[in-house]
Short mmCIF file of C-alpha atoms (C1' of nucleotides) in Angstrom, two decimals:
data_model
loop_
_atom_site.label_atom_id
_atom_site.label_comp_id
_atom_site.label_asym_id
_atom_site.label_seq_id
_atom_site.Cartn_x
_atom_site.Cartn_y
_atom_site.Cartn_z
CA MET A 152 -0.11 -0.09 -0.07
CA SER A 153 1.51 3.27 -1.04
CA ALA A 154 1.56 6.44 0.85
CA ILE A 155 -0.70 7.93 -1.65
CA LYS A 156 -3.25 5.26 -1.67
CA GLU A 157 -3.28 5.74 2.20
CA ASP A 158 -3.98 9.38 1.72
CA TYR A 159 -6.99 8.70 -0.41
CA ILE A 160 -8.66 6.33 2.05
CA LYS A 161 -7.80 8.70 4.84
CA VAL A 162 -9.39 11.61 3.05
CA MET A 163 -12.41 9.46 2.26
CA PHE A 164 -12.76 8.59 5.84
CA GLU A 165 -12.76 11.96 7.09
CA LEU A 166 -15.06 13.22 4.21
CA GLY A 167 -17.60 10.34 4.57
CA GLY A 168 -16.81 7.91 7.21
CA LYS A 169 -18.03 4.29 6.53
CA SER A 170 -21.47 5.66 6.11
CA ARG A 171 -21.71 8.38 3.56
CA THR A 172 -20.81 8.20 -0.30
CA VAL A 173 -18.09 10.62 -1.24
CA GLY A 174 -17.54 12.27 -4.55
CA ASN A 175 -14.59 12.40 -6.59
CA LYS A 176 -14.63 16.16 -6.61
CA ALA A 177 -14.41 16.35 -2.85
CA VAL A 178 -11.51 14.08 -2.91
CA ALA A 179 -9.77 15.73 -5.60
CA GLU A 180 -10.00 19.00 -3.75
CA ARG A 181 -8.76 17.61 -0.40
CA LEU A 182 -5.82 16.07 -2.10
CA ASP A 183 -5.19 18.86 -4.60
CA ILE A 184 -5.41 16.40 -7.46
CA ALA A 185 -7.29 16.70 -10.72
CA PRO A 186 -10.61 14.71 -10.81
CA PRO A 187 -9.56 12.22 -13.53
CA THR A 188 -6.78 11.09 -11.44
CA VAL A 189 -9.11 10.32 -8.64
CA THR A 190 -11.63 8.19 -10.94
CA GLU A 191 -8.45 6.37 -11.92
CA MET A 192 -7.29 5.61 -8.44
CA MET A 193 -10.86 4.76 -7.37
CA HIS A 194 -10.71 1.75 -9.60
CA SER A 195 -7.30 0.81 -7.94
CA LEU A 196 -8.75 1.03 -4.43
CA VAL A 197 -11.46 -1.11 -5.59
CA SER A 198 -9.14 -3.76 -6.67
CA ALA A 199 -7.46 -3.47 -3.35
CA GLY A 200 -10.75 -3.92 -1.63
CA TRP A 201 -10.58 -0.74 0.26
CA VAL A 202 -13.69 1.03 -1.34
CA GLU A 203 -17.00 0.17 -3.15
CA TYR A 204 -17.28 2.56 -6.18
CA THR A 205 -20.38 3.34 -8.46
CA LYS A 206 -19.78 5.24 -11.57
CA TYR A 207 -20.80 8.81 -11.62
CA LYS A 208 -21.99 8.41 -8.08
CA GLY A 209 -18.95 8.18 -5.77
CA ALA A 210 -17.16 5.80 -3.35
CA ILE A 211 -17.55 4.56 0.23
CA LEU A 212 -15.13 2.66 2.21
CA THR A 213 -15.30 -1.03 2.77
CA ASP A 214 -15.10 -2.41 6.40
CA SER A 215 -11.50 -2.99 5.83
CA GLY A 216 -10.83 0.29 4.30
CA THR A 217 -12.45 1.94 7.16
CA LYS A 218 -10.03 -0.16 9.57
CA TYR A 219 -7.17 0.85 7.42
CA ALA A 220 -7.99 4.43 7.67
CA LYS A 221 -8.43 4.41 11.19
CA HIS A 222 -5.02 2.75 11.79
CA ILE A 223 -3.40 5.44 9.60
CA ILE A 224 -5.13 8.28 11.69
CA ARG A 225 -4.06 6.74 14.86
CA LYS A 226 -0.66 6.94 13.84
CA HIS A 227 -0.92 10.46 12.88
CA ARG A 228 -2.39 11.37 16.05
CA LEU A 229 0.14 9.45 17.90
CA TRP A 230 3.13 11.23 16.25
CA GLU A 231 1.22 14.48 16.90
CA VAL A 232 1.08 13.91 20.65
CA PHE A 233 4.83 12.96 20.66
CA LEU A 234 5.73 15.94 18.47
CA VAL A 235 4.00 18.18 21.05
CA GLU A 236 4.72 16.74 24.29
CA LYS A 237 8.10 15.16 23.88
CA LEU A 238 9.68 17.39 21.32
CA GLY A 239 7.88 20.80 22.21
CA PHE A 240 6.47 21.61 18.80
CA PRO A 241 3.60 24.31 18.68
CA ILE A 242 0.38 22.70 18.14
CA ASP A 243 -0.16 24.06 14.67
CA GLU A 244 3.12 23.03 13.34
CA VAL A 245 2.75 19.14 13.84
CA HIS A 246 0.21 18.25 11.29
CA LYS A 247 2.56 18.32 8.39
CA GLU A 248 5.24 16.20 9.91
CA ALA A 249 2.65 13.66 11.06
CA GLU A 250 1.26 13.51 7.68
CA LEU A 251 4.65 12.17 6.63
CA LEU A 252 5.61 9.99 9.64
CA GLU A 253 2.13 8.18 9.64
CA HIS A 254 2.87 6.37 6.32
CA VAL A 255 6.32 4.87 7.46
CA THR A 256 5.22 3.71 10.92
CA GLY A 257 5.08 0.13 11.37
CA ASP A 258 2.53 -1.49 13.73
CA LYS A 259 4.97 -2.38 16.38
CA VAL A 260 6.48 1.14 16.32
CA ALA A 261 2.90 2.63 16.80
CA GLU A 262 2.31 0.24 19.85
CA LYS A 263 5.38 0.91 21.59
CA LEU A 264 4.97 4.70 20.94
CA GLU A 265 1.38 4.71 22.28
CA ALA A 266 2.73 3.00 25.40
CA TYR A 267 5.69 5.43 25.69
CA LEU A 268 3.23 8.39 25.51
CA ASP A 269 1.12 6.90 28.31
CA SER A 270 -1.70 5.86 26.05
CA PRO A 271 -3.23 9.21 25.29
CA ARG A 272 -6.80 9.52 24.56
CA PHE A 273 -6.69 12.43 22.25
CA CYS A 274 -4.29 14.10 19.85
CA PRO A 275 -3.28 17.78 20.75
CA HIS A 276 -6.33 19.26 18.65
CA GLY A 277 -8.90 16.75 20.25
CA GLY A 278 -8.99 13.76 17.70
CA ALA A 279 -9.50 10.28 19.35
CA ILE A 280 -6.50 7.95 19.25
CA ARG A 281 -8.38 4.63 20.40
CA PHE A 282 -10.74 3.19 17.83
CA ASP A 283 -13.64 3.05 20.23
CA GLU A 284 -13.23 6.53 21.00
CA MET A 285 -13.07 7.54 17.30
CA ASP A 286 -16.40 5.85 16.89
CA ARG A 287 -17.74 7.70 19.94
CA GLN A 288 -16.45 11.01 18.35
CA GLU A 289 -18.01 10.29 14.98
CA ALA A 290 -21.40 9.56 16.83
CA GLU A 291 -21.59 12.36 19.37
CA LEU A 292 -19.59 15.25 18.18
CA ILE A 293 -21.38 17.93 16.11
CA ALA A 294 -19.93 20.69 13.78
CA LEU A 295 -20.43 23.99 15.57
CA ASP A 296 -22.40 25.42 12.64
CA GLU A 297 -25.10 22.83 13.28
CA VAL A 298 -25.81 24.10 16.83
CA PRO A 299 -28.67 26.40 17.63
CA VAL A 300 -28.53 29.65 19.27
CA GLY A 301 -28.49 29.49 23.26
CA SER A 302 -26.58 26.24 23.35
CA THR A 303 -23.62 25.65 25.79
CA VAL A 304 -21.20 23.41 24.23
CA LYS A 305 -17.56 22.12 24.75
CA ILE A 306 -15.11 22.49 21.99
CA SER A 307 -13.61 18.94 21.63
CA ARG A 308 -11.96 18.86 18.19
CA ILE A 309 -10.42 21.18 15.50
CA VAL A 310 -10.10 19.77 12.19
CA ASP A 311 -6.52 18.98 11.78
CA GLU A 312 -5.33 21.60 9.09
CA GLU A 313 -2.23 23.76 9.70
CA LYS A 314 -3.87 27.08 8.93
CA LEU A 315 -7.11 26.36 10.90
CA LEU A 316 -5.14 25.46 13.91
CA SER A 317 -3.05 28.60 13.98
CA PHE A 318 -6.40 30.59 13.28
CA PHE A 319 -8.18 29.18 16.09
CA LYS A 320 -5.07 29.48 18.33
CA ASN A 321 -4.87 33.13 17.51
CA GLN A 322 -8.51 33.58 18.42
CA GLN A 323 -7.72 32.07 21.87
CA CYS A 324 -10.14 29.19 21.16
CA ASP A 325 -8.86 26.00 22.35
CA ILE A 326 -9.95 22.35 22.97
CA GLY A 327 -11.82 22.03 26.20
CA ASP A 328 -13.11 25.58 26.16
CA VAL A 329 -16.93 25.84 26.83
CA ILE A 330 -18.59 28.37 24.89
CA ILE A 331 -22.26 29.77 24.73
CA ILE A 332 -23.74 30.48 21.41
CA LYS A 333 -25.34 33.99 21.71
CA ASP A 334 -26.15 34.76 18.19
CA ILE A 335 -25.98 33.61 14.70
CA ASP A 336 -26.29 35.93 11.90
CA THR A 337 -26.88 33.79 8.61
CA GLN A 338 -27.13 37.10 6.71
CA ILE A 339 -23.77 38.34 7.33
CA GLY A 340 -22.44 34.80 8.29
CA LEU A 341 -21.31 35.62 11.55
CA MET A 342 -21.56 33.72 14.80
CA THR A 343 -21.23 35.46 18.02
CA THR A 344 -20.12 33.37 21.22
CA PHE A 345 -19.01 33.80 24.60
CA ASN A 346 -16.12 31.70 25.75
CA MET A 347 -16.67 30.81 29.24
CA THR A 348 -13.29 29.33 30.06
CA LYS A 349 -11.44 32.32 28.80
CA ASN A 350 -14.12 34.75 29.94
CA GLN A 351 -14.30 36.67 26.60
CA GLU A 352 -16.41 37.06 23.53
CA LEU A 353 -15.51 35.14 20.57
CA GLN A 354 -16.92 35.93 17.05
CA LEU A 355 -16.52 33.56 14.38
CA SER A 356 -17.19 33.26 10.65
CA ILE A 357 -20.00 30.67 10.26
CA SER A 358 -18.01 29.08 7.42
CA LEU A 359 -15.19 28.41 9.70
CA SER A 360 -17.31 27.22 12.44
CA LYS A 361 -17.96 23.91 10.82
CA TYR A 362 -14.32 23.04 11.43
CA LEU A 363 -15.07 22.97 15.23
CA PHE A 364 -16.63 19.93 16.57
CA VAL A 365 -18.30 20.16 19.77
CA GLU A 366 -20.04 18.34 22.47
CA TYR A 367 -23.41 19.24 22.78
CA ASN A 368 -26.00 17.72 25.31
CA MET B 199 14.42 14.76 -3.59
CA SER B 200 12.61 11.37 -3.50
CA ALA B 201 13.43 8.88 -0.79
CA ILE B 202 14.75 6.66 -3.51
CA LYS B 203 17.33 9.22 -4.64
CA GLU B 204 18.14 9.63 -0.95
CA ASP B 205 18.73 5.85 -0.77
CA TYR B 206 21.01 6.17 -3.69
CA ILE B 207 23.41 8.70 -2.27
CA LYS B 208 23.23 7.16 1.06
CA VAL B 209 24.47 3.86 -0.30
CA MET B 210 27.23 5.79 -2.25
CA PHE B 211 28.37 7.38 0.88
CA GLU B 212 28.63 4.23 2.69
CA LEU B 213 30.40 2.51 -0.23
CA GLY B 214 32.86 5.17 -1.23
CA GLY B 215 32.53 8.06 0.96
CA LYS B 216 33.50 11.26 -0.71
CA SER B 217 36.84 9.63 -1.70
CA ARG B 218 36.50 6.80 -3.74
CA THR B 219 34.59 6.13 -7.00
CA VAL B 220 31.77 3.48 -6.64
CA GLY B 221 30.65 1.13 -9.43
CA ASN B 222 27.39 0.75 -10.50
CA LYS B 223 27.33 -2.97 -9.58
CA ALA B 224 27.82 -2.35 -6.06
CA VAL B 225 25.29 0.23 -5.87
CA ALA B 226 22.82 -2.17 -7.58
CA GLU B 227 23.67 -4.98 -5.23
CA ARG B 228 23.06 -2.77 -2.23
CA LEU B 229 19.79 -1.63 -3.18
CA ASP B 230 18.76 -4.78 -4.96
CA ILE B 231 18.12 -3.12 -8.07
CA ALA B 232 19.04 -4.15 -11.62
CA PRO B 233 22.26 -2.38 -13.05
CA PRO B 234 20.58 -0.55 -15.88
CA THR B 235 18.32 1.20 -13.34
CA VAL B 236 21.33 2.31 -11.77
CA THR B 237 23.02 3.92 -14.81
CA GLU B 238 19.77 5.64 -15.57
CA MET B 239 19.61 7.03 -11.92
CA MET B 240 23.21 8.23 -11.96
CA HIS B 241 22.33 10.64 -14.93
CA SER B 242 19.69 11.92 -12.79
CA LEU B 243 21.87 12.27 -9.75
CA VAL B 244 24.32 14.07 -11.84
CA SER B 245 21.53 16.72 -13.21
CA ALA B 246 20.76 17.21 -9.33
CA GLY B 247 24.30 17.92 -8.73
CA TRP B 248 24.84 15.10 -6.05
CA VAL B 249 27.35 12.92 -7.86
CA GLU B 250 29.96 13.04 -10.53
CA TYR B 251 29.81 10.27 -13.02
CA THR B 252 32.20 8.89 -15.62
CA LYS B 253 30.89 6.48 -18.01
CA TYR B 254 31.87 2.91 -17.45
CA LYS B 255 34.02 4.13 -14.58
CA GLY B 256 31.59 4.84 -11.68
CA ALA B 257 30.30 7.59 -9.55
CA ILE B 258 31.54 9.86 -6.79
CA LEU B 259 29.60 12.20 -4.36
CA THR B 260 30.14 15.79 -4.76
CA ASP B 261 30.47 18.11 -1.85
CA SER B 262 26.77 18.72 -1.64
CA GLY B 263 25.94 15.19 -2.31
CA THR B 264 28.34 14.12 0.61
CA LYS B 265 26.56 16.62 2.83
CA TYR B 266 23.21 15.49 1.97
CA ALA B 267 24.11 11.92 2.53
CA LYS B 268 25.33 12.72 6.13
CA HIS B 269 22.13 14.62 6.87
CA ILE B 270 20.19 11.45 6.11
CA ILE B 271 22.48 9.26 7.95
CA ARG B 272 22.28 11.60 11.01
CA LYS B 273 18.44 11.30 10.95
CA HIS B 274 18.78 7.45 10.39
CA ARG B 275 20.77 7.23 13.51
CA LEU B 276 18.88 9.50 15.79
CA TRP B 277 15.65 7.52 15.07
CA GLU B 278 17.83 4.32 16.02
CA VAL B 279 18.57 5.92 19.44
CA PHE B 280 15.03 6.91 19.93
CA LEU B 281 13.66 3.45 18.96
CA VAL B 282 16.16 1.68 21.29
CA GLU B 283 16.33 4.05 24.13
CA LYS B 284 12.72 5.39 24.20
CA LEU B 285 10.70 2.75 22.89
CA GLY B 286 12.89 -0.04 24.10
CA PHE B 287 13.39 -1.92 20.58
CA PRO B 288 15.99 -4.42 20.52
CA ILE B 289 18.96 -3.27 18.81
CA ASP B 290 18.61 -5.40 15.67
CA GLU B 291 15.34 -4.61 15.01
CA VAL B 292 15.63 -0.69 14.47
CA HIS B 293 17.24 -0.45 11.20
CA LYS B 294 14.45 -1.20 8.91
CA GLU B 295 12.26 1.30 10.81
CA ALA B 296 14.86 4.09 10.61
CA GLU B 297 15.30 3.24 7.00
CA LEU B 298 11.69 4.56 6.61
CA LEU B 299 11.73 7.40 9.13
CA GLU B 300 15.06 8.86 7.79
CA HIS B 301 13.14 10.06 4.59
CA VAL B 302 10.32 11.92 6.26
CA THR B 303 12.11 13.76 8.92
CA GLY B 304 12.33 17.54 8.61
CA ASP B 305 15.42 19.30 9.74
CA LYS B 306 13.46 20.83 12.48
CA VAL B 307 12.35 17.37 13.74
CA ALA B 308 15.86 16.12 13.74
CA GLU B 309 17.17 19.05 15.74
CA LYS B 310 14.40 18.60 18.41
CA LEU B 311 14.69 14.88 18.41
CA GLU B 312 18.51 15.30 18.96
CA ALA B 313 18.01 17.62 21.88
CA TYR B 314 15.33 15.41 23.47
CA LEU B 315 17.63 12.29 23.13
CA ASP B 316 20.34 14.50 24.99
CA SER B 317 22.59 14.91 21.86
CA PRO B 318 23.81 11.29 21.77
CA ARG B 319 27.07 10.92 19.93
CA PHE B 320 26.48 7.44 18.74
CA CYS B 321 23.63 5.35 17.43
CA PRO B 322 23.09 1.83 19.13
CA HIS B 323 25.56 0.02 16.91
CA GLY B 324 28.22 2.67 17.10
CA GLY B 325 27.75 5.00 14.16
CA ALA B 326 28.59 8.57 14.68
CA ILE B 327 25.69 11.28 14.65
CA ARG B 328 27.62 14.37 14.71
CA PHE B 329 29.34 15.32 11.29
CA ASP B 330 32.69 15.91 12.80
CA GLU B 331 32.44 12.44 14.48
CA MET B 332 31.42 10.78 11.38
CA ASP B 333 34.61 12.28 9.83
CA ARG B 334 36.81 11.15 12.70
CA GLN B 335 35.29 7.56 12.43
CA GLU B 336 35.82 7.59 8.68
CA ALA B 337 39.43 8.57 9.28
CA GLU B 338 40.29 6.37 12.21
CA LEU B 339 38.14 3.24 12.44
CA ILE B 340 39.52 0.26 10.37
CA ALA B 341 37.50 -2.95 9.43
CA LEU B 342 38.61 -5.88 11.66
CA ASP B 343 39.70 -7.87 8.72
CA GLU B 344 42.59 -5.49 8.02
CA VAL B 345 43.97 -5.76 11.54
CA PRO B 346 47.02 -7.86 12.16
CA VAL B 347 47.33 -10.76 14.53
CA GLY B 348 48.16 -9.84 17.95
CA SER B 349 46.54 -6.59 17.99
CA THR B 350 44.24 -5.32 20.78
CA VAL B 351 41.33 -3.39 19.40
CA LYS B 352 37.92 -1.73 20.67
CA ILE B 353 34.82 -2.71 18.77
CA SER B 354 33.22 0.50 17.65
CA ARG B 355 30.96 0.09 14.92
CA ILE B 356 28.88 -2.69 13.32
CA VAL B 357 27.67 -2.11 9.97
CA ASP B 358 24.01 -1.36 10.19
CA GLU B 359 22.25 -4.42 8.57
CA GLU B 360 19.41 -6.52 10.56
CA LYS B 361 21.16 -9.86 9.87
CA LEU B 362 24.49 -8.65 10.74
CA LEU B 363 23.25 -7.10 14.03
CA SER B 364 21.47 -9.92 15.41
CA PHE B 365 24.38 -12.33 14.27
CA PHE B 366 26.92 -10.18 16.40
CA LYS B 367 24.39 -10.04 19.14
CA ASN B 368 24.19 -13.80 19.19
CA GLN B 369 28.00 -13.96 19.26
CA GLN B 370 27.82 -11.75 22.32
CA CYS B 371 30.02 -9.29 20.54
CA ASP B 372 28.88 -5.71 21.37
CA ILE B 373 30.02 -2.11 20.62
CA GLY B 374 32.59 -1.11 23.22
CA ASP B 375 33.98 -4.67 23.64
CA VAL B 376 37.84 -4.92 23.62
CA ILE B 377 39.20 -8.06 21.79
CA ILE B 378 42.66 -9.37 21.20
CA ILE B 379 43.38 -11.03 17.68
CA LYS B 380 44.89 -14.55 18.49
CA ASP B 381 44.94 -15.90 15.04
CA ILE B 382 43.91 -15.52 11.56
CA ASP B 383 43.69 -18.55 9.28
CA THR B 384 43.26 -17.16 5.78
CA GLN B 385 43.29 -20.83 4.62
CA ILE B 386 39.86 -21.72 6.07
CA GLY B 387 38.96 -18.05 6.56
CA LEU B 388 38.53 -18.16 10.23
CA MET B 389 39.65 -15.72 12.59
CA THR B 390 40.19 -16.44 16.35
CA THR B 391 39.93 -13.65 18.94
CA PHE B 392 39.44 -12.98 22.77
CA ASN B 393 36.96 -10.90 24.08
CA MET B 394 38.41 -9.32 27.03
CA THR B 395 35.27 -7.62 28.14
CA LYS B 396 33.13 -10.66 28.06
CA ASN B 397 36.21 -12.79 29.01
CA GLN B 398 35.48 -15.50 26.39
CA GLU B 399 36.79 -16.55 23.16
CA LEU B 400 35.26 -15.48 19.83
CA GLN B 401 35.75 -17.12 16.60
CA LEU B 402 34.64 -15.21 13.28
CA SER B 403 34.49 -15.95 9.88
CA ILE B 404 36.99 -13.31 8.19
CA SER B 405 34.44 -12.66 5.75
CA LEU B 406 32.11 -11.37 8.17
CA SER B 407 34.80 -9.68 10.12
CA LYS B 408 34.87 -6.67 7.58
CA TYR B 409 31.64 -5.65 9.00
CA LEU B 410 33.10 -4.90 12.33
CA PHE B 411 35.00 -1.47 12.59
CA VAL B 412 37.48 -1.14 15.38
CA GLU B 413 39.65 1.26 16.98
CA TYR B 414 43.26 0.24 16.74
CA ASN B 415 46.19 2.19 17.88
"C1'" DG C 120 -39.12 17.53 -18.97
"C1'" DA C 121 -35.41 20.20 -21.19
"C1'" DA C 122 -31.61 23.29 -20.88
"C1'" DA C 123 -27.82 24.90 -18.00
"C1'" DG C 124 -24.62 23.94 -14.71
"C1'" DA C 125 -21.99 20.76 -12.22
"C1'" DT C 126 -19.69 16.64 -11.79
"C1'" DA C 127 -17.50 12.32 -13.86
"C1'" DT C 128 -15.17 9.81 -17.28
"C1'" DT C 129 -12.37 8.83 -21.50
"C1'" DA C 130 -8.62 9.76 -24.42
"C1'" DG C 131 -4.21 10.61 -24.73
"C1'" DG C 132 0.00 11.97 -22.51
"C1'" DG C 133 3.85 12.72 -19.37
"C1'" DT C 134 7.55 11.66 -15.73
"C1'" DA C 135 9.76 8.49 -12.28
"C1'" DT C 136 11.27 4.34 -11.27
"C1'" DC C 137 11.61 -0.23 -12.33
"C1'" DC C 138 12.68 -4.48 -15.58
"C1'" DT C 139 15.02 -7.89 -19.26
"C1'" DA C 140 17.55 -8.94 -23.40
"C1'" DA C 141 21.32 -7.51 -26.30
"C1'" DC C 142 25.58 -5.05 -26.89
"C1'" DA C 143 29.93 -2.42 -25.54
"C1'" DA C 144 33.63 -1.34 -22.69
"C1'" DT C 145 37.00 -2.81 -19.17
"C1'" DC C 146 39.67 -5.66 -16.66
"C1'" DA C 147 42.59 -9.61 -15.56
"C1'" DT C 148 45.57 -12.89 -16.80
"C1'" DA C 149 47.40 -16.60 -19.38
"C1'" DT D 11 48.48 -8.49 -25.92
"C1'" DA D 12 44.45 -11.33 -26.96
"C1'" DT D 13 40.55 -13.07 -24.89
"C1'" DG D 14 37.29 -14.47 -21.71
"C1'" DA D 15 35.15 -12.76 -17.50
"C1'" DT D 16 33.34 -8.82 -15.63
"C1'" DT D 17 31.04 -4.77 -15.44
"C1'" DG D 18 28.35 -1.05 -17.91
"C1'" DT D 19 25.04 0.86 -21.36
"C1'" DT D 20 21.44 1.04 -24.80
"C1'" DA D 21 16.96 -0.38 -26.53
"C1'" DG D 22 12.46 -1.25 -25.53
"C1'" DG D 23 9.01 -1.89 -22.37
"C1'" DA D 24 6.02 -2.06 -17.93
"C1'" DT D 25 3.51 0.27 -13.75
"C1'" DA D 26 2.02 4.00 -10.76
"C1'" DC D 27 0.81 8.35 -10.69
"C1'" DC D 28 -0.16 12.61 -12.41
"C1'" DC D 29 -2.03 16.06 -16.21
"C1'" DT D 30 -5.33 18.59 -19.92
"C1'" DA D 31 -8.94 18.60 -23.36
"C1'" DA D 32 -13.05 16.55 -24.70
"C1'" DT D 33 -17.24 14.13 -23.72
"C1'" DA D 34 -20.73 11.89 -21.18
"C1'" DT D 35 -23.89 11.69 -17.24
"C1'" DC D 36 -26.24 13.66 -13.40
"C1'" DT D 37 -28.87 17.50 -11.14
"C1'" DT D 38 -31.03 21.50 -10.83
"C1'" DT D 39 -34.07 24.84 -12.32
"C1'" DC D 40 -37.50 26.95 -15.10
#
DNA sequence: GAAAGATATTAGGGTATCCTAACAATCATA
DNA sequence: TATGATTGTTAGGATACCCTAATATCTTTC
């Protein structure tokens, strides 16, 4: 399995999990690759047994594809913990490095790394490391742009992308913070919230709020 | 620079340093690749400025090629230290993993890793990590098969190859051991030594003794 | 339900890395 | 120094992954 194919199924997992069908366009955009290349690769992923594919419709991960994707994401997140906690990297710089390391990490290395890090449950921006916890997050966490006005929610995960991480860091908006949604203005596309943890107001573009996953009861 | 090209110049460094010309056959064997592929790749390495190449004669690393090779080897050895000392891997299992990690390790990661490991001078099988120390080893260490009978030498480096490492481990022959060369029988190809550190005799095929580098005054 | 717009596929190519078979240069040694 | 053995190159081809341009299908909207 090449690093590139691993990237494809990882993106598919992030985009649709094992439940929703993912269009080629979305995959192409995420990987910054031309659409015909995705069509081509899908056939190869079907042969490998990682996805099911319907012409003109899109693809969905098989069970083994889903499992494989989770294994890679686990390795990614373990490295992020290592880079932040042991090597002292700032949280918004580790994604790119983990992106490379994840593809060359044997299972034994991952296991020993996990033990060495004291079996962390989450990566630095809140992504689950254990499979059951990944499932729980998938089921329970909701994107901030789907939460109604008035709710109190806990920020649990920030989508792992360098620019986003540095943006939210600059906004003093961190994993674990509890915020109240005061107002949502769909007209101008702005959400106004109050960060209880930091005791300060936080205004956020709605288009960016979908990258924040929150716990909402 | 692809991981594959990095492998080529790393092998060239190990085979000839910056001083000797290396034949394509040797490179091909080390990388387990057909000779014509090596010829082809040499042209590409010339274009990139890493090697000088003379048709039918062989190749030699340029200054920048040498520097590049050292950077990769440094990363390789840092990971080996990490895998052994932090993750608890047995010494003969880390080569393969480091072989992969070395190609995806940014300079910043390498620096922070080095600091985290307390700036180790040597990897688990004796290879130098600092550039000046690499040069010193290159200049001062000598392969065991070139040492005369009667000498007392200290084992300083074992060539980094999984099977060799497990072999020497099984022979209870480790980095730092001091041994006396009692006899060399070129007829049957056997060298008889006494390991002072372990206080026991050690017999060794001469053909394998060239993979042991020793300090010899 | 038909046209417009969005999305996906096919066709035809490109590069990097690898191969085998056939041929050429070099080396070693009688 | 000639010749066989060794080593290296050329020729021709394969695969994986990527592209653009042209075409096909699907979706949305009037």
